[in-house]
Amino acid sequence: MDISERIRYVGVNDLDKVLFESQWPLKHGISYNSYLVVDEKIALIDTVDIAFKKEFYENIRSAIGERTIDYLVVNHMEPDHSALISFIRSEYPNIEIVMNPKAVPMINGFQGITDNITAVKDGDELNLGHTTLRFYAIPMVHWPETMVTYCVEEKTAFSGDAFGSFGSVKNCITDTSCDTYEKYQDEMIRYYSNIVGKFGQPVQNALKKLSSLELKRICPTHGPVWETHLKEVVALYDKMSRYETEKGVCIVYGSMYGNTEKAALSLADELKSRGVKYAIHNLSFENPSYAYEDVFKYNIIAAGAPTYNNDIFPPVRHFLYGVCSRFVRNHSFFSFGSYSWAGGSVKLMDEMMAAHGFCILTEGLAFKQGYRKEECDMGAVADLIKQS
Ligand code: FEO
C-alpha cells in the first residue's frame, strides 16, 4: 500500500494474539507497522513480529520487487519491531543498519549482530537520493534507545511506539482513507496507559523536541497512520503525558463474597444520580488494562478491597501498584472495603497512594462483615466527589 509516492506500508496485522506483551487483551488485534522509503536508495523502517516473516517479506517484494534495500532504520529494539532484523540481513546481505548508539549493544544482545551498523545521533541525516531522513532520539518512549526518523521532504515522522494504538489496520491504514479517529481513540488511550503511561515526562520531552518540525503525517509502529487527525492525536498525547484528565471516577474493586461489591455498586449509583461520570471494574474478573485506561481518563480513583491476609485484596493491590509505577499525578483517591475480624486494607491503600502523591479525598471507609450504609455512606462520598 502506498502512503505517498515514496512511502510504502509493508506492515502486518495480528488478529490471533490474545495478550499483547503477554498482559494486555487485544479486542481488535494489533498491527506491526513497517515502512519503506523508496528513492535512488531504499530504506526500510523497522521490521515486524517474528510470527509474520513470510507475509512481511511478501509485502516488501510486492512493494519493490527485485530491488535491494540499502538501509534498515531501527527506531526501536523491542522484539515486536526488531525480531526480523536477522532475517532481513539474510535476504539483503549488504544492508546497513542505522540506529541510536544505545541500540547497538541491544542488537548484539538480542540477535548477536555487531557489523554493518551506523550509530546516529540527534540531527544526523541519511540521504536516499532526493529524500532525506533525519534522526532524533526520544529516550524512554518507549525504551532508552528509541528514536524518531523524520523524512524532511515528506514532512513525515516515523514515530516508533509514540502515537500508537491497539487495533489492527486491516481495512484502514491511514486515517485519510477512512475516518478512524473516533474508532481508535479509546484503544489509543488504553495502549498509552498500558504501555507508555509510566513515561509521561519523556513523552513531554519528545513532544518538545519535535515541536519545531513541520508535520504532515505520523507513521507509528502500531495503529493507523495519522494525517487528517494529526493535531488531535498530538494533543491527546500531550494531555495524557501531563496526566490531565476530566472529572470522573474510576471505580475498581475486588470482592470475595459480594460485600465490597455492594459498596462499589452503591458508589456507582450515587455518582450516577448526581450526574458524575464514572467507570466501574471488577478486578477479580477483568484484566486491569481497561481500568488503567480509565485512570488516564478520570481524575479520581475509588478502590474497594477487602482485607486479605492482613493486606489489600491481591487483585486490587496489584492494580494500585501498577498505578503507582506509572507515576500517575493530579489524581485524588478514595478507598473502601470490608473486613471480617481485623481490618487493614483501607488504611494500607490510603498510605500507599498518599506516599505516591495522591490527594486522599477522605479517609478510607471500612465496614465489618456485611455492607452497611451507616459505616460506609457512599451518598456522602458522592457528594464530596461532586463538590471536589
Ligand atoms: Fe511496540 Fe515498545 O514496542
CSV table of C-alpha atoms and ligand atoms in Angstrom, one decimal:
chain,number,residue,atom,x,y,z
A,1,MET,CA,0.0,0.0,0.0
A,2,ASP,CA,1.4,3.4,-1.0
A,3,ILE,CA,1.2,6.0,1.8
A,4,SER,CA,2.7,8.5,-0.7
A,5,GLU,CA,4.8,8.3,-3.8
A,6,ARG,CA,7.9,7.4,-1.9
A,7,ILE,CA,6.5,5.8,1.3
A,8,ARG,CA,5.1,2.3,1.2
A,9,TYR,CA,3.4,0.4,4.0
A,10,VAL,CA,4.7,-3.1,4.4
A,11,GLY,CA,3.4,-3.9,7.9
A,12,VAL,CA,1.1,-6.7,9.1
A,13,ASN,CA,-2.0,-7.2,11.2
A,14,ASP,CA,-2.0,-9.7,14.1
A,15,LEU,CA,-5.6,-10.9,14.7
A,16,ASP,CA,-4.6,-14.0,16.6
A,17,LYS,CA,-2.6,-12.7,19.6
A,18,VAL,CA,-4.7,-12.7,22.7
A,19,LEU,CA,-2.5,-10.8,25.1
A,20,PHE,CA,0.0,-8.2,23.9
A,21,GLU,CA,3.2,-8.3,26.0
A,22,SER,CA,1.5,-11.4,27.5
A,23,GLN,CA,-0.5,-8.9,29.5
A,24,TRP,CA,-2.9,-6.7,27.6
A,25,PRO,CA,-6.1,-8.1,25.9
A,26,LEU,CA,-6.4,-7.3,22.2
A,27,LYS,CA,-10.1,-6.7,21.3
A,28,HIS,CA,-9.4,-5.9,17.7
A,29,GLY,CA,-5.9,-7.3,17.1
A,30,ILE,CA,-2.9,-5.1,16.6
A,31,SER,CA,-0.7,-4.1,13.7
A,32,TYR,CA,3.1,-4.1,13.5
A,33,ASN,CA,3.8,-1.3,11.1
A,34,SER,CA,6.9,-1.1,8.9
A,35,TYR,CA,7.6,1.3,6.0
A,36,LEU,CA,9.8,1.5,3.0
A,37,VAL,CA,11.1,4.9,1.9
A,38,VAL,CA,11.9,4.5,-1.8
A,39,ASP,CA,14.3,6.7,-3.8
A,40,GLU,CA,17.6,6.0,-5.5
A,41,LYS,CA,18.4,4.2,-2.3
A,42,ILE,CA,15.7,2.4,-0.3
A,43,ALA,CA,15.3,2.4,3.5
A,44,LEU,CA,13.2,0.0,5.5
A,45,ILE,CA,12.0,1.5,8.7
A,46,ASP,CA,11.6,-1.2,11.5
A,47,THR,CA,10.5,-4.8,11.0
A,48,VAL,CA,7.6,-6.7,12.4
A,49,ASP,CA,6.8,-9.5,14.9
A,50,ILE,CA,8.6,-12.8,14.4
A,51,ALA,CA,5.4,-14.7,13.5
A,52,PHE,CA,4.9,-12.7,10.3
A,53,LYS,CA,8.2,-13.4,8.4
A,54,LYS,CA,6.6,-14.7,5.2
A,55,GLU,CA,3.9,-12.1,5.0
A,56,PHE,CA,6.4,-9.3,5.7
A,57,TYR,CA,8.8,-10.5,3.0
A,58,GLU,CA,5.9,-10.8,0.5
A,59,ASN,CA,4.8,-7.2,1.3
A,60,ILE,CA,8.3,-6.0,0.7
A,61,ARG,CA,8.7,-7.9,-2.6
A,62,SER,CA,5.3,-6.7,-3.7
A,63,ALA,CA,6.4,-3.1,-3.0
A,64,ILE,CA,9.9,-3.1,-4.5
A,65,GLY,CA,10.2,-6.3,-6.5
A,66,GLU,CA,13.8,-7.3,-7.1
A,67,ARG,CA,15.3,-4.0,-5.9
A,68,THR,CA,17.5,-4.2,-2.9
A,69,ILE,CA,17.1,-2.5,0.5
A,70,ASP,CA,20.1,-0.3,1.3
A,71,TYR,CA,19.3,0.7,4.8
A,72,LEU,CA,17.4,-0.7,7.8
A,73,VAL,CA,16.5,2.1,10.2
A,74,VAL,CA,15.8,0.6,13.6
A,75,ASN,CA,13.7,3.1,15.6
A,76,HIS,CA,13.1,0.7,18.5
A,77,MET,CA,14.7,-2.6,19.6
A,78,GLU,CA,11.6,-4.1,21.3
A,79,PRO,CA,11.2,-7.5,19.6
A,80,ASP,CA,7.7,-6.8,18.2
A,81,HIS,CA,9.6,-4.5,15.8
A,82,SER,CA,13.1,-5.9,15.7
A,83,ALA,CA,12.7,-9.6,15.6
A,84,LEU,CA,13.1,-9.9,11.9
A,85,ILE,CA,16.3,-7.9,11.6
A,86,SER,CA,18.5,-11.0,11.2
A,87,PHE,CA,16.1,-12.4,8.5
A,88,ILE,CA,16.2,-9.1,6.6
A,89,ARG,CA,20.0,-9.2,6.7
A,90,SER,CA,20.0,-12.7,5.3
A,91,GLU,CA,17.8,-11.5,2.4
A,92,TYR,CA,19.7,-8.3,1.9
A,93,PRO,CA,23.3,-9.1,2.9
A,94,ASN,CA,24.7,-5.6,2.1
A,95,ILE,CA,22.1,-3.7,4.1
A,96,GLU,CA,23.4,-1.1,6.5
A,97,ILE,CA,21.7,-0.9,9.9
A,98,VAL,CA,21.0,2.7,11.2
A,99,MET,CA,20.2,3.1,14.9
A,100,ASN,CA,20.7,5.1,18.0
A,101,PRO,CA,24.0,4.3,19.9
A,102,LYS,CA,22.0,2.9,22.8
A,103,ALA,CA,20.5,0.3,20.4
A,104,VAL,CA,24.0,-1.1,19.4
A,105,PRO,CA,24.5,-3.3,22.5
A,106,MET,CA,20.8,-4.3,22.3
A,107,ILE,CA,21.1,-5.6,18.7
A,108,ASN,CA,24.1,-7.6,19.8
A,109,GLY,CA,22.3,-8.9,22.9
A,110,PHE,CA,19.1,-9.9,21.2
A,111,GLN,CA,20.5,-11.1,17.8
A,112,GLY,CA,24.3,-11.2,18.0
A,113,ILE,CA,24.7,-8.6,15.3
A,114,THR,CA,27.8,-6.4,15.5
A,115,ASP,CA,28.7,-5.4,11.9
A,116,ASN,CA,27.2,-3.1,9.2
A,117,ILE,CA,25.8,-0.8,11.8
A,118,THR,CA,25.8,3.0,11.7
A,119,ALA,CA,25.0,4.8,15.0
A,120,VAL,CA,23.3,8.1,14.5
A,121,LYS,CA,22.9,11.0,16.9
A,122,ASP,CA,20.4,13.8,17.1
A,123,GLY,CA,20.1,15.7,13.8
A,124,ASP,CA,22.2,13.3,11.7
A,125,GLU,CA,20.9,12.8,8.2
A,126,LEU,CA,20.8,10.0,5.7
A,127,ASN,CA,20.4,10.8,2.0
A,128,LEU,CA,18.5,8.4,-0.2
A,129,GLY,CA,18.9,10.5,-3.4
A,130,HIS,CA,16.2,13.2,-3.3
A,131,THR,CA,14.9,12.2,0.1
A,132,THR,CA,16.4,12.9,3.4
A,133,LEU,CA,15.9,11.0,6.7
A,134,ARG,CA,16.8,12.8,9.9
A,135,PHE,CA,17.1,11.2,13.3
A,136,TYR,CA,16.0,12.3,16.7
A,137,ALA,CA,16.5,10.3,19.9
A,138,ILE,CA,13.4,10.1,22.1
A,139,PRO,CA,14.6,8.1,25.1
A,140,MET,CA,12.1,6.1,27.1
A,141,VAL,CA,9.3,6.5,24.5
A,142,HIS,CA,9.3,3.5,25.0
A,143,TRP,CA,12.8,2.2,25.6
A,144,PRO,CA,16.1,4.1,26.2
A,145,GLU,CA,17.3,3.6,22.6
A,146,THR,CA,14.1,4.8,20.9
A,147,MET,CA,14.3,7.3,18.1
A,148,VAL,CA,12.1,9.1,15.6
A,149,THR,CA,13.0,9.2,12.0
A,150,TYR,CA,11.9,12.3,10.2
A,151,CYS,CA,11.5,12.4,6.4
A,152,VAL,CA,12.2,16.0,5.5
A,153,GLU,CA,10.6,16.2,2.0
A,154,GLU,CA,7.5,14.2,3.1
A,155,LYS,CA,7.2,16.1,6.4
A,156,THR,CA,6.6,12.6,7.9
A,157,ALA,CA,7.7,11.4,11.4
A,158,PHE,CA,8.2,7.6,11.8
A,159,SER,CA,7.5,7.7,15.4
A,160,GLY,CA,8.0,4.2,16.9
A,161,ASP,CA,5.5,3.4,19.6
A,162,ALA,CA,4.6,7.1,20.1
A,163,PHE,CA,1.1,7.8,18.8
A,164,GLY,CA,0.5,4.1,18.5
A,165,SER,CA,-2.7,2.3,19.2
A,166,PHE,CA,-4.1,-1.2,19.7
A,167,GLY,CA,-6.3,-2.4,16.9
A,168,SER,CA,-5.5,-3.8,13.5
A,169,VAL,CA,-5.4,-1.6,10.4
A,170,LYS,CA,-6.6,-4.3,8.1
A,171,ASN,CA,-9.1,-2.2,6.3
A,172,CYS,CA,-7.7,1.2,7.1
A,173,ILE,CA,-4.0,2.1,7.1
A,174,THR,CA,-4.3,5.9,7.0
A,175,ASP,CA,-6.9,8.0,8.7
A,176,THR,CA,-7.3,9.8,5.4
A,177,SER,CA,-8.5,6.7,3.7
A,178,CYS,CA,-11.2,6.1,6.3
A,179,ASP,CA,-12.4,8.1,9.3
A,180,THR,CA,-10.6,6.3,12.1
A,181,TYR,CA,-10.0,8.7,15.0
A,182,GLU,CA,-13.3,8.1,16.9
A,183,LYS,CA,-12.9,4.3,16.3
A,184,TYR,CA,-9.3,4.2,17.6
A,185,GLN,CA,-9.3,6.9,20.3
A,186,ASP,CA,-10.2,4.6,23.3
A,187,GLU,CA,-7.7,2.0,22.1
A,188,MET,CA,-5.1,4.7,21.8
A,189,ILE,CA,-5.7,5.8,25.4
A,190,ARG,CA,-5.6,2.1,26.5
A,191,TYR,CA,-2.4,1.5,24.6
A,192,TYR,CA,-0.8,4.6,26.1
A,193,SER,CA,-2.0,3.8,29.6
A,194,ASN,CA,-0.9,0.2,29.5
A,195,ILE,CA,2.4,0.5,27.6
A,196,VAL,CA,3.8,4.1,27.7
A,197,GLY,CA,1.9,5.5,30.7
A,198,LYS,CA,4.9,5.4,33.0
A,199,PHE,CA,6.9,7.7,30.7
A,200,GLY,CA,4.9,10.9,30.9
A,201,GLN,CA,8.0,13.2,31.3
A,202,PRO,CA,10.0,11.5,28.5
A,203,VAL,CA,6.9,11.9,26.2
A,204,GLN,CA,6.8,15.6,27.2
A,205,ASN,CA,10.5,15.9,26.3
A,206,ALA,CA,9.9,14.2,23.0
A,207,LEU,CA,7.0,16.4,22.1
A,208,LYS,CA,9.1,19.5,22.9
A,209,LYS,CA,12.0,18.2,20.9
A,210,LEU,CA,9.8,17.5,17.8
A,211,SER,CA,7.6,20.6,18.1
A,212,SER,CA,9.7,22.6,15.7
A,213,LEU,CA,9.2,20.0,12.9
A,214,GLU,CA,6.7,20.7,10.2
A,215,LEU,CA,4.4,17.6,10.3
A,216,LYS,CA,2.1,16.4,7.6
A,217,ARG,CA,2.0,12.8,8.7
A,218,ILE,CA,2.8,10.5,11.6
A,219,CYS,CA,3.6,6.9,10.9
A,220,PRO,CA,3.7,4.9,14.2
A,221,THR,CA,4.6,1.3,14.7
A,222,HIS,CA,1.1,0.3,15.8
A,223,GLY,CA,-2.3,1.5,14.6
A,224,PRO,CA,-3.3,3.9,11.9
A,225,VAL,CA,-1.0,6.4,10.1
A,226,TRP,CA,-2.2,9.8,11.2
A,227,GLU,CA,-2.8,12.6,8.6
A,228,THR,CA,-6.2,14.1,8.9
A,229,HIS,CA,-6.4,13.8,12.7
A,230,LEU,CA,-2.7,14.6,13.3
A,231,LYS,CA,-3.4,17.6,15.5
A,232,GLU,CA,-5.9,15.7,17.7
A,233,VAL,CA,-3.5,12.8,18.2
A,234,VAL,CA,-0.6,15.1,19.2
A,235,ALA,CA,-2.9,17.0,21.6
A,236,LEU,CA,-4.2,13.7,23.1
A,237,TYR,CA,-0.6,12.6,23.7
A,238,ASP,CA,0.3,15.9,25.3
A,239,LYS,CA,-2.7,15.7,27.6
A,240,MET,CA,-2.1,12.1,28.6
A,241,SER,CA,1.6,12.6,29.3
A,242,ARG,CA,0.7,15.6,31.6
A,243,TYR,CA,-1.7,13.2,33.4
A,244,GLU,CA,-4.5,15.6,32.6
A,245,THR,CA,-8.0,14.1,32.9
A,246,GLU,CA,-11.6,15.0,33.0
A,247,LYS,CA,-13.7,15.0,36.2
A,248,GLY,CA,-14.9,11.5,36.9
A,249,VAL,CA,-14.3,8.4,38.9
A,250,CYS,CA,-12.6,5.1,38.0
A,251,ILE,CA,-14.1,2.7,40.5
A,252,VAL,CA,-12.1,-0.5,40.9
A,253,TYR,CA,-12.9,-3.3,43.3
A,254,GLY,CA,-12.4,-7.0,44.2
A,255,SER,CA,-14.9,-8.9,46.3
A,256,MET,CA,-14.9,-12.4,47.7
A,257,TYR,CA,-18.5,-12.7,49.0
A,258,GLY,CA,-20.2,-9.7,47.5
A,259,ASN,CA,-20.0,-7.2,50.4
A,260,THR,CA,-17.3,-4.9,49.0
A,261,GLU,CA,-19.1,-5.2,45.6
A,262,LYS,CA,-22.3,-3.9,47.2
A,263,ALA,CA,-20.3,-0.8,48.4
A,264,ALA,CA,-18.8,-0.4,44.9
A,265,LEU,CA,-22.2,-0.6,43.2
A,266,SER,CA,-23.7,1.8,45.8
A,267,LEU,CA,-21.0,4.4,45.0
A,268,ALA,CA,-21.7,3.9,41.3
A,269,ASP,CA,-25.4,4.5,41.8
A,270,GLU,CA,-24.8,7.6,44.0
A,271,LEU,CA,-22.5,9.1,41.4
A,272,LYS,CA,-24.9,8.3,38.6
A,273,SER,CA,-27.8,10.1,40.4
A,274,ARG,CA,-25.6,13.2,40.8
A,275,GLY,CA,-24.5,13.2,37.1
A,276,VAL,CA,-20.8,12.4,37.9
A,277,LYS,CA,-19.1,10.3,35.2
A,278,TYR,CA,-17.7,7.0,36.3
A,279,ALA,CA,-16.4,3.6,35.1
A,280,ILE,CA,-16.5,0.5,37.2
A,281,HIS,CA,-14.2,-2.5,37.1
A,282,ASN,CA,-14.3,-5.8,39.0
A,283,LEU,CA,-10.6,-6.6,39.1
A,284,SER,CA,-11.2,-10.2,40.2
A,285,PHE,CA,-12.7,-11.0,36.7
A,286,GLU,CA,-11.3,-8.2,34.5
A,287,ASN,CA,-7.9,-7.6,33.1
A,288,PRO,CA,-6.6,-4.3,34.7
A,289,SER,CA,-5.8,-3.0,31.2
A,290,TYR,CA,-9.3,-1.3,31.0
A,291,ALA,CA,-9.1,0.2,34.4
A,292,TYR,CA,-5.7,1.7,33.6
A,293,GLU,CA,-7.3,3.3,30.5
A,294,ASP,CA,-9.9,4.9,32.8
A,295,VAL,CA,-7.2,6.2,35.2
A,296,PHE,CA,-5.9,8.2,32.2
A,297,LYS,CA,-9.5,9.5,31.5
A,298,TYR,CA,-10.7,10.4,35.0
A,299,ASN,CA,-9.2,12.3,37.9
A,300,ILE,CA,-10.4,10.2,40.8
A,301,ILE,CA,-9.7,6.5,41.7
A,302,ALA,CA,-12.1,4.8,44.1
A,303,ALA,CA,-10.7,1.5,45.2
A,304,GLY,CA,-12.6,-1.2,47.1
A,305,ALA,CA,-10.7,-4.1,48.6
A,306,PRO,CA,-11.5,-6.5,51.5
A,307,THR,CA,-8.7,-7.2,54.0
A,308,TYR,CA,-7.0,-10.4,53.0
A,309,ASN,CA,-4.1,-11.9,54.9
A,310,ASN,CA,-3.9,-8.6,56.8
A,311,ASP,CA,-3.3,-6.9,53.5
A,312,ILE,CA,-5.0,-5.4,50.5
A,313,PHE,CA,-7.1,-7.9,48.4
A,314,PRO,CA,-4.4,-9.0,45.9
A,315,PRO,CA,-6.1,-8.1,42.5
A,316,VAL,CA,-6.7,-4.5,43.8
A,317,ARG,CA,-3.2,-4.3,45.3
A,318,HIS,CA,-1.7,-5.4,42.0
A,319,PHE,CA,-3.7,-2.7,40.2
A,320,LEU,CA,-2.7,0.1,42.6
A,321,TYR,CA,0.9,-1.0,42.4
A,322,GLY,CA,0.6,-0.6,38.6
A,323,VAL,CA,-0.9,2.9,39.0
A,324,CYS,CA,1.9,4.0,41.3
A,325,SER,CA,4.6,2.6,39.0
A,326,ARG,CA,3.1,4.7,36.2
A,327,PHE,CA,3.8,7.8,38.2
A,328,VAL,CA,0.2,9.0,37.9
A,329,ARG,CA,-0.2,12.6,39.0
A,330,ASN,CA,-3.0,15.1,39.5
A,331,HIS,CA,-5.4,12.5,40.9
A,332,SER,CA,-7.5,12.0,44.1
A,333,PHE,CA,-8.1,8.7,45.8
A,334,PHE,CA,-10.8,7.1,47.9
A,335,SER,CA,-10.7,3.6,49.5
A,336,PHE,CA,-13.3,1.4,50.9
A,337,GLY,CA,-13.7,-2.3,51.8
A,338,SER,CA,-14.9,-5.0,54.1
A,339,TYR,CA,-13.2,-7.0,56.8
A,340,SER,CA,-14.3,-10.0,58.9
A,341,TRP,CA,-12.4,-9.6,62.2
A,342,ALA,CA,-9.4,-7.3,61.8
A,343,GLY,CA,-9.3,-4.6,59.1
A,344,GLY,CA,-6.3,-3.0,57.4
A,345,SER,CA,-6.9,-2.8,53.7
A,346,VAL,CA,-8.3,0.8,53.5
A,347,LYS,CA,-5.5,2.1,55.8
A,348,LEU,CA,-2.9,0.4,53.7
A,349,MET,CA,-4.4,1.6,50.4
A,350,ASP,CA,-4.6,5.2,51.7
A,351,GLU,CA,-0.9,5.0,52.9
A,352,MET,CA,0.2,3.6,49.6
A,353,MET,CA,-1.5,6.2,47.5
A,354,ALA,CA,-0.6,9.1,49.7
A,355,ALA,CA,3.0,8.1,49.6
A,356,HIS,CA,2.8,8.3,45.8
A,357,GLY,CA,1.4,11.8,45.7
A,358,PHE,CA,-2.4,11.1,45.6
A,359,CYS,CA,-4.7,13.5,47.3
A,360,ILE,CA,-6.7,11.4,49.7
A,361,LEU,CA,-10.3,12.6,49.2
A,362,THR,CA,-11.5,11.4,52.6
A,363,GLU,CA,-10.2,8.7,55.0
A,364,GLY,CA,-11.0,5.2,53.7
A,365,LEU,CA,-14.2,3.6,54.8
A,366,ALA,CA,-14.0,0.1,56.2
A,367,PHE,CA,-17.1,-1.9,57.3
A,368,LYS,CA,-17.2,-5.1,59.3
A,369,GLN,CA,-18.6,-8.2,57.6
A,370,GLY,CA,-21.8,-7.3,55.7
A,371,TYR,CA,-22.1,-4.0,53.9
A,372,ARG,CA,-23.9,-1.4,56.0
A,373,LYS,CA,-24.5,2.1,54.8
A,374,GLU,CA,-24.0,3.6,58.3
A,375,GLU,CA,-20.4,2.5,58.2
A,376,CYS,CA,-19.8,3.3,54.5
A,377,ASP,CA,-22.1,6.0,53.3
A,378,MET,CA,-21.5,6.3,49.6
A,379,GLY,CA,-24.0,9.1,49.2
A,380,ALA,CA,-21.8,11.3,51.4
A,381,VAL,CA,-18.7,10.3,49.4
A,382,ALA,CA,-20.5,11.0,46.1
A,383,ASP,CA,-21.5,14.5,47.5
A,384,LEU,CA,-17.8,15.1,48.3
A,385,ILE,CA,-16.7,14.0,44.8
A,386,LYS,CA,-19.4,16.1,43.1
A,387,GLN,CA,-18.2,19.2,45.1
A,388,SER,CA,-14.5,18.5,44.6
B,1,FEO,FE1,5.7,-1.9,20.0
B,1,FEO,FE2,7.8,-0.8,22.6
B,1,FEO,O1,7.3,-1.9,21.1
